Coordinates of C-alpha atoms in Angstrom, one line a residue:
Chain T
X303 CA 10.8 25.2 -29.3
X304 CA 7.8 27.0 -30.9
X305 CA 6.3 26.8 -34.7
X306 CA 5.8 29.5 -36.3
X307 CA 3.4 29.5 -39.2
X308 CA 2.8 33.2 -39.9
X309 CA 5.3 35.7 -41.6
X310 CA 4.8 39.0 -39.4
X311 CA 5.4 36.9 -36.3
X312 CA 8.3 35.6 -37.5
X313 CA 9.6 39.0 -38.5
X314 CA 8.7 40.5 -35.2
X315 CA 10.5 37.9 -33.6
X316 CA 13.5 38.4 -35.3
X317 CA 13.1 42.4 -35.0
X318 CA 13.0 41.8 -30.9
X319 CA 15.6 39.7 -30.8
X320 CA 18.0 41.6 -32.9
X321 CA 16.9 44.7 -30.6
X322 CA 18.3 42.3 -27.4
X323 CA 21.4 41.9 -29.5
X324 CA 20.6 38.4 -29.9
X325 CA 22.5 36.5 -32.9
X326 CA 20.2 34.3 -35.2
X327 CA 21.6 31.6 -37.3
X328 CA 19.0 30.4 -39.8
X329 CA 18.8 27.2 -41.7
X330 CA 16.4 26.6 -44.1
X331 CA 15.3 23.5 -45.2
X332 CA 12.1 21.2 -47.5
X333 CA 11.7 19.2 -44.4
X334 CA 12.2 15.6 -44.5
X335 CA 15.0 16.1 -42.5
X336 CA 18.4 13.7 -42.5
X337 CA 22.2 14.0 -40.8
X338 CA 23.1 16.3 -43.8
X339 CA 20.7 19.0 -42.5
X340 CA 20.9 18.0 -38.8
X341 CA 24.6 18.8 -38.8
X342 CA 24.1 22.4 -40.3
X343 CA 21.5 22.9 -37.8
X344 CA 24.0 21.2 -34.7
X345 CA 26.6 24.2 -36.3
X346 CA 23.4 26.9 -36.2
X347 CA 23.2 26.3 -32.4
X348 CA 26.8 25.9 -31.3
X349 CA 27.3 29.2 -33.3
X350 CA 23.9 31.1 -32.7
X351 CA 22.2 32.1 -29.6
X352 CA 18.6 32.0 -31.5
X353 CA 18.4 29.6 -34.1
X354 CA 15.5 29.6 -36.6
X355 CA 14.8 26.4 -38.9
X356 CA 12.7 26.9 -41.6
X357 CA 10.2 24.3 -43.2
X358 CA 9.4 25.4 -46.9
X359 CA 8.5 23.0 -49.7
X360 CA 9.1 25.8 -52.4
X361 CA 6.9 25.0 -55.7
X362 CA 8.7 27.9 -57.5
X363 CA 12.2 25.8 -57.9
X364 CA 10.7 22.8 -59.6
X365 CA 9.9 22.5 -62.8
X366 CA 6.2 21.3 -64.5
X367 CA 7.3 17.8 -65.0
X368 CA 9.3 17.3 -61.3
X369 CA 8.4 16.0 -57.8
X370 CA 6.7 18.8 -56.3
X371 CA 3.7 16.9 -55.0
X372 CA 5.9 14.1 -54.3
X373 CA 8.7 15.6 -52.6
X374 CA 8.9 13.3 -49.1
X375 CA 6.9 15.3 -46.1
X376 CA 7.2 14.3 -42.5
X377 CA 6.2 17.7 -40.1
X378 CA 6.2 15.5 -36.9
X379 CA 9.2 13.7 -37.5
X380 CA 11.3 16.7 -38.4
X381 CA 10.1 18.8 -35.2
X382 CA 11.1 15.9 -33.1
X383 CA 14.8 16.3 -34.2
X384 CA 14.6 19.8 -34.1
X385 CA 13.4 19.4 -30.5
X386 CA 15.9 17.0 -29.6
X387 CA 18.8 19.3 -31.4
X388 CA 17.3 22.5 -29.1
X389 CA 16.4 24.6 -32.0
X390 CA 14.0 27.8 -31.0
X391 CA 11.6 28.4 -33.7
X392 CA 11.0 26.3 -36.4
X393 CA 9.4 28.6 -39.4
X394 CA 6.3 26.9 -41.2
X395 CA 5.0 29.5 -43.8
X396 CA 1.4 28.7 -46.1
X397 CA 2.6 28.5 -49.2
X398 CA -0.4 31.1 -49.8
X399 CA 1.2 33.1 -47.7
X400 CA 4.5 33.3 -49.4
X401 CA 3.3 33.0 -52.9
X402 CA -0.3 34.9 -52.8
X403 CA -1.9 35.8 -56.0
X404 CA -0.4 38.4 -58.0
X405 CA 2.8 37.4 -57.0
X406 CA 5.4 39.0 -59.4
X407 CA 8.8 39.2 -58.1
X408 CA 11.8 37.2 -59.1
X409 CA 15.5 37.5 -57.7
X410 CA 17.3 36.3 -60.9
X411 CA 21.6 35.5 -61.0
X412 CA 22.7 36.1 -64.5
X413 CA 25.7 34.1 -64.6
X414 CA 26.6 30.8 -63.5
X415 CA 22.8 29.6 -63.5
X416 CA 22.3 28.3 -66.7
X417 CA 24.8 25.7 -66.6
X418 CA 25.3 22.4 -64.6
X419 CA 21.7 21.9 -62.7
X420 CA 20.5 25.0 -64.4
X421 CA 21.0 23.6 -67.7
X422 CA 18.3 20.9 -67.3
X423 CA 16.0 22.8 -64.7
X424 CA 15.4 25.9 -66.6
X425 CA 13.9 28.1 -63.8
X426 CA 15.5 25.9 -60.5
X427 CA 17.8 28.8 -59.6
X428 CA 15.6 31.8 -59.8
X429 CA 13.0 29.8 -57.4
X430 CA 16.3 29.1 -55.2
X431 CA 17.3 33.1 -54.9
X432 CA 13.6 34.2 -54.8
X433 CA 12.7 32.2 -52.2
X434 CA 16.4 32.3 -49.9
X435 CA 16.0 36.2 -50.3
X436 CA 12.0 36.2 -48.9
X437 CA 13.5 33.9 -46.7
X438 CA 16.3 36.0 -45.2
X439 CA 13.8 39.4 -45.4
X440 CA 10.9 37.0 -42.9
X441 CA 13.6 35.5 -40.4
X442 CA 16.7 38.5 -41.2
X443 CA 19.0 36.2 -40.0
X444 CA 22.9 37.0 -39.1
X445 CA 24.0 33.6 -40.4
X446 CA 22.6 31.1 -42.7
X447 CA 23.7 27.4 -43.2
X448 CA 23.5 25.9 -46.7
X449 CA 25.1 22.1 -47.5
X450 CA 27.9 22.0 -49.7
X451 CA 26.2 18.7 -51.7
X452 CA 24.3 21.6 -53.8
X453 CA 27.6 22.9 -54.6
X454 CA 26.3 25.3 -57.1
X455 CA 23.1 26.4 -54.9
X456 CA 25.6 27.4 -52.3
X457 CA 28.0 29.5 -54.7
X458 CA 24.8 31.0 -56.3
X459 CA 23.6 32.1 -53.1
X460 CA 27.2 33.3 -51.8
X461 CA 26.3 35.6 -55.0
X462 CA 23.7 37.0 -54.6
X463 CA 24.2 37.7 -50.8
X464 CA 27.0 39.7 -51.9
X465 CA 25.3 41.3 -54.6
X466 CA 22.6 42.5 -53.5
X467 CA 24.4 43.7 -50.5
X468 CA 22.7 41.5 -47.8
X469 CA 24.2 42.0 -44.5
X470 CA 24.7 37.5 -43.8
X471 CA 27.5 35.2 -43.4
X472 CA 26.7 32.4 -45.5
X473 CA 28.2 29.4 -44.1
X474 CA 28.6 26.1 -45.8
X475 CA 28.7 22.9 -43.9
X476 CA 30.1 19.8 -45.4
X477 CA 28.2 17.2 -47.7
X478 CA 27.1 14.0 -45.2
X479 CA 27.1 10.6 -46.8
X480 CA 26.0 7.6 -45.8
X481 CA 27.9 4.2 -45.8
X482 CA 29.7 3.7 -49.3
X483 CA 29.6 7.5 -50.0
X484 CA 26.3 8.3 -51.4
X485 CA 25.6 12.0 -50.1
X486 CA 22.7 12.1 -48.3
X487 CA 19.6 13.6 -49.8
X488 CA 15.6 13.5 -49.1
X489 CA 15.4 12.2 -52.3
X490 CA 17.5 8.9 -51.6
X491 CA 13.9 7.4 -50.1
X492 CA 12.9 7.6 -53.7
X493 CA 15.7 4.8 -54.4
X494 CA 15.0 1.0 -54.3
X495 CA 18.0 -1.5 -52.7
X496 CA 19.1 -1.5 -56.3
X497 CA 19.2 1.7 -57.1
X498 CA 20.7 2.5 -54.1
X499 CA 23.9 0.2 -54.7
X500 CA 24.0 1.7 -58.5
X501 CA 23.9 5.4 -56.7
X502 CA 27.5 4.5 -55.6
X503 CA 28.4 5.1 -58.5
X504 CA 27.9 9.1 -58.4
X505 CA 30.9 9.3 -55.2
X506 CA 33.1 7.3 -56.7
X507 CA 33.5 8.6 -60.1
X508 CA 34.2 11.5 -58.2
X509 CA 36.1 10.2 -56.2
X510 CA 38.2 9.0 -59.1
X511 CA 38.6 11.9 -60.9
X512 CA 40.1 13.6 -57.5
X513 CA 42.6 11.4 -57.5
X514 CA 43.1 12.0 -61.6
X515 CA 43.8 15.5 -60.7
X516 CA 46.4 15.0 -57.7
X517 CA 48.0 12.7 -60.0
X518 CA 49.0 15.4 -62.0
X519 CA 46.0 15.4 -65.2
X520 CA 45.1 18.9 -65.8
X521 CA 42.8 18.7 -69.0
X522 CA 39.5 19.1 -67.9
X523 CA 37.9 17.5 -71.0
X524 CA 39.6 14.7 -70.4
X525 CA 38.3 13.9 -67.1
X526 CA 34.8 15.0 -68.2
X527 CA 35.0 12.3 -70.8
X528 CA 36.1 9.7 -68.4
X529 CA 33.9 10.5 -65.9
X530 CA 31.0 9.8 -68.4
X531 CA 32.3 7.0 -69.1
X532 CA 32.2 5.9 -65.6
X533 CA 28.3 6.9 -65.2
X534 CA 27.4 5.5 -68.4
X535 CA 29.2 2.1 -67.4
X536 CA 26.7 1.6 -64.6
X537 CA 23.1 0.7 -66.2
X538 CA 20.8 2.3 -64.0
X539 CA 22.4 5.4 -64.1
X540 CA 21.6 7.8 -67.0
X541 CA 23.9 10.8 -66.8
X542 CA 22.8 14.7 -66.6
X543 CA 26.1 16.3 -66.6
X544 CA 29.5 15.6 -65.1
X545 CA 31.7 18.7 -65.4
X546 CA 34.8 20.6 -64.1
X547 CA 33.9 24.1 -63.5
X548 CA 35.5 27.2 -62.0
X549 CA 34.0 28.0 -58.1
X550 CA 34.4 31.5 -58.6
X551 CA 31.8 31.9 -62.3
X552 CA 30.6 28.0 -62.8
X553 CA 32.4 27.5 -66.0
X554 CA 33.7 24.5 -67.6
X555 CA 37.3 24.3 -67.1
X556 CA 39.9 23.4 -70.1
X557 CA 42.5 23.8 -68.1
X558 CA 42.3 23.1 -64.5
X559 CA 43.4 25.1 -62.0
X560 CA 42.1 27.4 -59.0
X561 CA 39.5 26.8 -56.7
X562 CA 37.4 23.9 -58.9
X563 CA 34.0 21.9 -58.3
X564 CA 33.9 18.5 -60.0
X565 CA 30.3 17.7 -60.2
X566 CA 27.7 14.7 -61.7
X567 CA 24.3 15.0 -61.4
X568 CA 22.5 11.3 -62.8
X569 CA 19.4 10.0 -63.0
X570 CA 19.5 6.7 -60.7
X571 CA 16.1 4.7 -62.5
X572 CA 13.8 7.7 -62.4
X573 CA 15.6 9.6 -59.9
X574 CA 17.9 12.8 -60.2
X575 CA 21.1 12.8 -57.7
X576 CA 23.7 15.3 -57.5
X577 CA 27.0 15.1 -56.0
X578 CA 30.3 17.1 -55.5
X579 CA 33.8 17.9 -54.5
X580 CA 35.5 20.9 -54.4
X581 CA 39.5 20.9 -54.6
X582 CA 42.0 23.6 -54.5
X583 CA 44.0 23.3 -57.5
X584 CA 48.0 24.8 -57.9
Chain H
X1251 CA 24.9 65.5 -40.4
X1252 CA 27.3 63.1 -41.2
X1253 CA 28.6 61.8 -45.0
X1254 CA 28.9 57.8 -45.5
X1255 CA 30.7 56.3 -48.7
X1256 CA 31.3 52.7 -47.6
X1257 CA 29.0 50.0 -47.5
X1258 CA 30.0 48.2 -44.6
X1259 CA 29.9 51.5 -42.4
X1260 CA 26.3 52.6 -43.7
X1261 CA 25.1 48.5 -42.7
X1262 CA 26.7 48.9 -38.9
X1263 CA 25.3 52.5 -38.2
X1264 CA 22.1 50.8 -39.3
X1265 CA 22.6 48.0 -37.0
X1266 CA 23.8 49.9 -33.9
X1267 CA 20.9 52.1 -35.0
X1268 CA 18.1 49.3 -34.7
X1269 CA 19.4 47.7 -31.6
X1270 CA 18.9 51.0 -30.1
X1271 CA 15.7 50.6 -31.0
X1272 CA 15.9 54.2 -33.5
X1273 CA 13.4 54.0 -36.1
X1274 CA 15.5 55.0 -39.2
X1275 CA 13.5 57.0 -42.4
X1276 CA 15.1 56.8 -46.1
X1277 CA 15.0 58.9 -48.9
X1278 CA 16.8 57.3 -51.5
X1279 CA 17.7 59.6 -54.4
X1280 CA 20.3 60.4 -57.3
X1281 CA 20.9 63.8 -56.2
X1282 CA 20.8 67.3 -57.6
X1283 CA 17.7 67.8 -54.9
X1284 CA 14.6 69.8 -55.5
X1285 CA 11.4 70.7 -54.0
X1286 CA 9.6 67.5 -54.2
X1287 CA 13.0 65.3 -52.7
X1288 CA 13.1 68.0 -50.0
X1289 CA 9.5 67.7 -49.0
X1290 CA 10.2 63.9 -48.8
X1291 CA 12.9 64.6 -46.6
X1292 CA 11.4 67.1 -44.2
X1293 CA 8.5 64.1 -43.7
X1294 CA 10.9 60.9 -43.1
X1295 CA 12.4 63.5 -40.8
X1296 CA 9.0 64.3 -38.9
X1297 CA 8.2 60.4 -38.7
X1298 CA 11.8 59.3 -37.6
X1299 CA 14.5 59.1 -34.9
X1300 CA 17.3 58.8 -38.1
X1301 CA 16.8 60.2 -41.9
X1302 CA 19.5 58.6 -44.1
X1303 CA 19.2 60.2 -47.7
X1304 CA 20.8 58.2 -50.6
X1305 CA 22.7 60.0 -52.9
X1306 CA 23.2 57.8 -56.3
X1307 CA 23.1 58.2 -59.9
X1308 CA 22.3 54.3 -60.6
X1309 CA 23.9 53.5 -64.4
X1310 CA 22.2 50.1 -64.4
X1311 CA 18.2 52.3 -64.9
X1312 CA 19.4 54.1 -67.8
X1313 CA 19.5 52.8 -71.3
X1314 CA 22.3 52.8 -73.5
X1315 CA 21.1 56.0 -75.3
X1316 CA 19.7 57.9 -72.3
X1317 CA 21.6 60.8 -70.0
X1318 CA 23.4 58.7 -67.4
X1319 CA 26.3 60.6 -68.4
X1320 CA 24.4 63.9 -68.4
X1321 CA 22.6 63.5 -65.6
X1322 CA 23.0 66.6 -63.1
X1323 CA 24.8 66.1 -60.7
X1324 CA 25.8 68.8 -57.6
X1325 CA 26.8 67.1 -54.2
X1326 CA 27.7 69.9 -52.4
X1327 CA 24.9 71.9 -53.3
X1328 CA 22.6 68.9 -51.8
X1329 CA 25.0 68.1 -49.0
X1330 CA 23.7 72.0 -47.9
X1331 CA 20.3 71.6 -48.4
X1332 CA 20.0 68.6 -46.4
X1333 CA 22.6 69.4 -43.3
X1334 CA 19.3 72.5 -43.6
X1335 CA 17.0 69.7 -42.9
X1336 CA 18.7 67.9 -40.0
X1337 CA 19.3 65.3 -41.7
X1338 CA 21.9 62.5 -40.1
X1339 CA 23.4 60.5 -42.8
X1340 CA 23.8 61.3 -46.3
X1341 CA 24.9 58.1 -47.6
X1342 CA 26.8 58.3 -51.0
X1343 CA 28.3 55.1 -52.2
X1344 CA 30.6 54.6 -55.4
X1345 CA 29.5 53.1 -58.6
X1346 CA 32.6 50.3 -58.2
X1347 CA 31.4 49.7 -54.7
X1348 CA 27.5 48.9 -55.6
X1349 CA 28.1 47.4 -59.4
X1350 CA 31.4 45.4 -58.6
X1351 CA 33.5 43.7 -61.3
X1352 CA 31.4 40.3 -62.2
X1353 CA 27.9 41.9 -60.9
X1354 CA 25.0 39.9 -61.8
X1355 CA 22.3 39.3 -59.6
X1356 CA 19.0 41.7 -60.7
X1357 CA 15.4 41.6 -59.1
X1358 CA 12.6 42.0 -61.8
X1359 CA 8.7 42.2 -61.2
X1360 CA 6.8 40.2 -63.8
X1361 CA 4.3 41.9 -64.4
X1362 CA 3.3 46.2 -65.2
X1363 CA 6.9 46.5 -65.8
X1364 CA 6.7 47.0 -69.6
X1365 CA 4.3 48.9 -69.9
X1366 CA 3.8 52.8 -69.7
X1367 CA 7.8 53.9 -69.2
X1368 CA 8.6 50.3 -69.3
X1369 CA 7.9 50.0 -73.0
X1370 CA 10.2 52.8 -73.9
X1371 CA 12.7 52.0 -71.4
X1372 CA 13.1 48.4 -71.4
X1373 CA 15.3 47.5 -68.8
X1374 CA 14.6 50.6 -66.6
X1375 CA 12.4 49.3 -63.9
X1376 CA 14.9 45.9 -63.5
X1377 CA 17.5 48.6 -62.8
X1378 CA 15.3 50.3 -60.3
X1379 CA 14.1 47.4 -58.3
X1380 CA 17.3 46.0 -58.2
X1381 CA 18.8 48.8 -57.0
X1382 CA 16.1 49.6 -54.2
X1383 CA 16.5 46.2 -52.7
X1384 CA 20.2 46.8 -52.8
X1385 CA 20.1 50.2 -51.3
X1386 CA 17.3 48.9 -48.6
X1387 CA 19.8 46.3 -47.2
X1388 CA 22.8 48.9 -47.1
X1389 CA 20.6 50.7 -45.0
X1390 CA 18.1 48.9 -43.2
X1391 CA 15.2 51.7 -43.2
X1392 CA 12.3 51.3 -41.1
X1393 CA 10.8 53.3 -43.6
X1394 CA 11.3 54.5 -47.1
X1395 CA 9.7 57.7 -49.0
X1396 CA 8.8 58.2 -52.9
X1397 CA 7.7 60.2 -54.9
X1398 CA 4.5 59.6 -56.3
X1399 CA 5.5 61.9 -59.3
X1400 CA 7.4 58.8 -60.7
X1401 CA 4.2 56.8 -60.0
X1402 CA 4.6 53.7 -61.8
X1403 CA 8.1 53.3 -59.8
X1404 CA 6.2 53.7 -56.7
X1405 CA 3.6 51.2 -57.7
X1406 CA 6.4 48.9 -58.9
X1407 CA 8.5 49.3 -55.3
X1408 CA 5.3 48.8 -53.1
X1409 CA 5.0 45.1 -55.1
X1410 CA 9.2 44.7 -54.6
X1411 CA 8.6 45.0 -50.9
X1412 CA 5.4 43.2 -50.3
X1413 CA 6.6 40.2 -53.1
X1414 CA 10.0 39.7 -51.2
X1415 CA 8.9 40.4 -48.1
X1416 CA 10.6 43.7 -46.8
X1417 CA 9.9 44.4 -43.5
X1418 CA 9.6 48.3 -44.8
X1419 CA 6.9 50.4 -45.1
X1420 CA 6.8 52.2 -48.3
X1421 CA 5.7 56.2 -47.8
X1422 CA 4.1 58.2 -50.9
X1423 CA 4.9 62.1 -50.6
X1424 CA 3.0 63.9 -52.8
X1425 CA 4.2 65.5 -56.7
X1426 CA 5.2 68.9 -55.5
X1427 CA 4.5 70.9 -58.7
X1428 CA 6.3 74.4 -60.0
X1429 CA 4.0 77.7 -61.0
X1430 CA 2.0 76.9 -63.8
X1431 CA 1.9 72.9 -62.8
X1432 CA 5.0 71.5 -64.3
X1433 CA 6.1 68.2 -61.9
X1434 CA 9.0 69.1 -60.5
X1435 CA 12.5 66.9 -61.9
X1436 CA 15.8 66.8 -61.8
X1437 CA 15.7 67.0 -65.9
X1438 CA 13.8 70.3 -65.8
X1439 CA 17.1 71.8 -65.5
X1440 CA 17.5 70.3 -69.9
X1441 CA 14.8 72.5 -70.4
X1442 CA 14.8 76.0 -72.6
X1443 CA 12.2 78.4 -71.4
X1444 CA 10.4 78.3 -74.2
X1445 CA 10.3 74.4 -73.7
X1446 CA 9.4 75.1 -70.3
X1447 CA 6.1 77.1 -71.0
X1448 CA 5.6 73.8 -73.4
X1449 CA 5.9 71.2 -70.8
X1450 CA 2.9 72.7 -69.6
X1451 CA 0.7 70.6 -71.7
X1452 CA 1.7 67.7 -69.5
X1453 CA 0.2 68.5 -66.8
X1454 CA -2.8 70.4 -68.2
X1455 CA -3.6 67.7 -69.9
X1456 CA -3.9 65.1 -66.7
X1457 CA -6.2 67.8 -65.5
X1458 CA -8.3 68.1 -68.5
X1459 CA -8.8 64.2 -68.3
X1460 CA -9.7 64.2 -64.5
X1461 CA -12.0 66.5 -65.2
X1462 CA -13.8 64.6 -68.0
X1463 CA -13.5 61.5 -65.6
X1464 CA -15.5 63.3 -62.9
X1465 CA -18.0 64.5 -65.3
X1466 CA -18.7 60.9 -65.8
X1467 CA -16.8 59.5 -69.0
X1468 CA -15.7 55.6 -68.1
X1469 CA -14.5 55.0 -71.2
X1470 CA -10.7 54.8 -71.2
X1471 CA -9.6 54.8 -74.6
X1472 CA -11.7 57.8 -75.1
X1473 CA -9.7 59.9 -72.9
X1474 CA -6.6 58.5 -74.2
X1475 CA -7.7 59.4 -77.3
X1476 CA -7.8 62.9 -76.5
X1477 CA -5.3 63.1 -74.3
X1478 CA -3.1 62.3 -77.0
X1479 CA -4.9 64.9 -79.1
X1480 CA -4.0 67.2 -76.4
X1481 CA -0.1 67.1 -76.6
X1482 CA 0.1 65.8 -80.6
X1483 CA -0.8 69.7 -80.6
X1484 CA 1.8 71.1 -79.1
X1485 CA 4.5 71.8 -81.5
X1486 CA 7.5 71.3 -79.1
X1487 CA 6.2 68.1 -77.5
X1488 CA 6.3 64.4 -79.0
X1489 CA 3.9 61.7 -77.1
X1490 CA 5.5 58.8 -75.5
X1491 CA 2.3 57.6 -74.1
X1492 CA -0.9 58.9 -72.3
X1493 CA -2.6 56.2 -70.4
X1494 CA -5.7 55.4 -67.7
X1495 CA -4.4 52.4 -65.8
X1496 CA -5.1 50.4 -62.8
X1497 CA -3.6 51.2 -59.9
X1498 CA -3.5 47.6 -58.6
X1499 CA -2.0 45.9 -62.4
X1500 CA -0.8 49.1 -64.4
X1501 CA -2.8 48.1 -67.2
X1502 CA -5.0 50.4 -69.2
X1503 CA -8.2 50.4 -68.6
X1504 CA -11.5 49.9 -71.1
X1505 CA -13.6 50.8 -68.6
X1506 CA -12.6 53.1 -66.1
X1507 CA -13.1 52.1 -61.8
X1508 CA -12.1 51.5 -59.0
X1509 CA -8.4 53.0 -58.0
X1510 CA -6.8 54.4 -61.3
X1511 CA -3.6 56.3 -62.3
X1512 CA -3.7 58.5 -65.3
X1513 CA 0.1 59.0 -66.9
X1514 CA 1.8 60.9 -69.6
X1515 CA 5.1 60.7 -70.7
X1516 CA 6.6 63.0 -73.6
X1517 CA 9.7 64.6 -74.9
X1518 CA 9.5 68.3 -75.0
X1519 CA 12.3 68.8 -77.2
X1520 CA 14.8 66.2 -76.2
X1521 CA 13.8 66.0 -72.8
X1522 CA 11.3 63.3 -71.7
X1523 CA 8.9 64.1 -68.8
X1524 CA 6.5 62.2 -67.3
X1525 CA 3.8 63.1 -65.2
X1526 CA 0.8 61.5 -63.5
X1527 CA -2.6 62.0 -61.3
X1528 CA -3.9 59.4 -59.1
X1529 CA -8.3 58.9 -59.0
X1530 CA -10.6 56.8 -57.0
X1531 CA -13.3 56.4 -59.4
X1532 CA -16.9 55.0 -58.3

């Protein structure tokens, strides 16, 4: 396994190994790694014969007031796993080398990204494309492997792979959750014992309101309402959003029906979890 | 020479191409070709194994009052002059193929976008940026040529490519001008003759101020002064701008130094024309 800490030699690899007819599946990561990313990178290799891991804290999808200089950082115990998982190059840009001074350029999705996560992190989702499309251009990848748990990261960049014509399969792996069905996340470390117990409570309102829907409810409002209810029951959960939307634009669903994501994003004490499920509804 | 319309088709002859280790040369264009497209064409075609010349009136870099509509288009007529050439691929995609039902992913620069034709043309440059990343990953150039007549577009791609990290080089041909100095365009065909002999002014006028720069005026806003002077007295034309910017932040310039671009834009008649000169001043 080699690091690879500068952008040309990451692009000249790529360039050489496309040449040799080599496929690259890419995932890219923050570091911090847990099973949630260490399955999409087990898929990376069974499906790739190079596979790139990227390493990128990106300051550009957080907001002023978020955990940018707090986000968790462990280089030597995610290259261990990486190792261990026999991943090729693990790609560990400067961010002065991605951002330099002057930078100007912003990949921006004009639908879809203003609701849900985007409706209380303003800029979140043009730091997400910006970075997934410099991303893609340093390690040009043939496959990349996002986690379904951001559910609407992962349909925003299905979008803009297709629009802007990038040559990728974007595959989605499924959301990993520990025991009692909190989906895993670097951010769980945040949690105290507490907080982790009152998490729960994210899965199983969804959970619930699954089984709403296969029981025949189709009035989206009415299993928005109860799912608040269910978040605002618990006390050290303060809700952000719980919604029904369409998969194919990210809008709020009156009537439910097609390809749907139910998702709640919470604040457990002071920190912000997101969760998920996606349903085919008749 | 060989004519592509589909997407996917354009992407594998690219990636057959690469893996064969061609170095491919792109000249992307919207078509009814002159002089200054075909010199662009005769270089990519000196510096590469492949030329692949776009063909594409892009609706989304045209305001709602401006001449997509209009705009002069004559395929076979530029199908001939570049099967002349040697040229390999003319790739000409459809509007429904590129700008898909739903569309809405756009890449914008920051920052000298609105300014000089970006103040007159407000979403113009978003148009153009987005649709040179989109036409870059159709086709996968090693490199790219410009014009430099449309200078603030080329300043405005070389950030594009550098910003989102392109693994392109970005080639400049030079503003190949008609008898008497008038840049050649596409929309010189709107022009009268007796407009024609008035566009004149342009040019003259970014020679005038060249010469007043080597003959040591610094001040900027002096020689936009009378460079506006200059074409407020021609009858048929009406100013747009006249500017001395940086070359590095398109912004005008108080005192003038160091690499600068001196730009007019006007309407001679109906018709807007711009024009520009590029100065390394000590």
């Amino acid at each position: 396994m080699e690091l690879i800490e500068d952008i040309k030699t990451m692009q000249k690899i790529s360039r050489v190994k496309a040449r040799e007819n080599k496929s690259i599946g890419f995932v890219p990561t923050m570091g911090y790694l847990h099973q949630g990313h260490l399955q999409l990178v087990e898929k990376a290799v069974e499906e790739n014969e190079i596979v790139v891991v990227s390493i990128f804290v990106n300051p550009t999808q957080f907001g002023p007031e978020e955990d940018y200089d707090e986000y968790p950082r462990d280089l030597e115990r995610d290259l261990d796993l990486l190792r261990e998982r026999n991943v090729d190059y693990v790609f560990y840009p400067a961010v002065e080398e991605v951002f330099p001074e002057g930078y100007a350029t912003y990949v921006q999705v004009e639908k879809g990204t203003d609701v849900l996560c985007g409706r209380s992190r303003p800029n979140h989702f043009r730091g997400v494309t910006t970075i997934v499309t410099k991303l893609f251009n340093m390690v040009k990848p043939h496959r990349a492997y996002f986690g379904q748990k951001d559910g609407q990261q992962l349909l925003i960049i299905r979008r803009i792979t297709a629009d802007l014509n990038m040559d990728i399969e974007v595959v989605a792996g499924p959301t990993v959750r520990e025991e009692g069905g909190l989906a895993m996340s670097s951010r769980n470390k945040y949690l105290s014992s507490e907080e982790r117990e009152a998490a729960l409570v994210i899965n199983r309102t969804l959970r619930k309101a699954s089984k709403w829907i296969e029981d025949g409810e189709r009035d989206g409002w009415e299993i928005k309402k109860k799912m608040e209810k269910e978040i605002k029951n618990e006390p050290l959960a303060t809700l952000d959003y719980a919604s029904v939307v369409s998969r194919e634009n990210l809008q709020e669903l009156g009537e439910i029906k097609g390809p749907i994501m139910i998702a709640i994003a919470a604040y457990i004490g002071s920190t912000r979890l997101i969760d998920n499920v996606w349903l085919e509804v008749d």
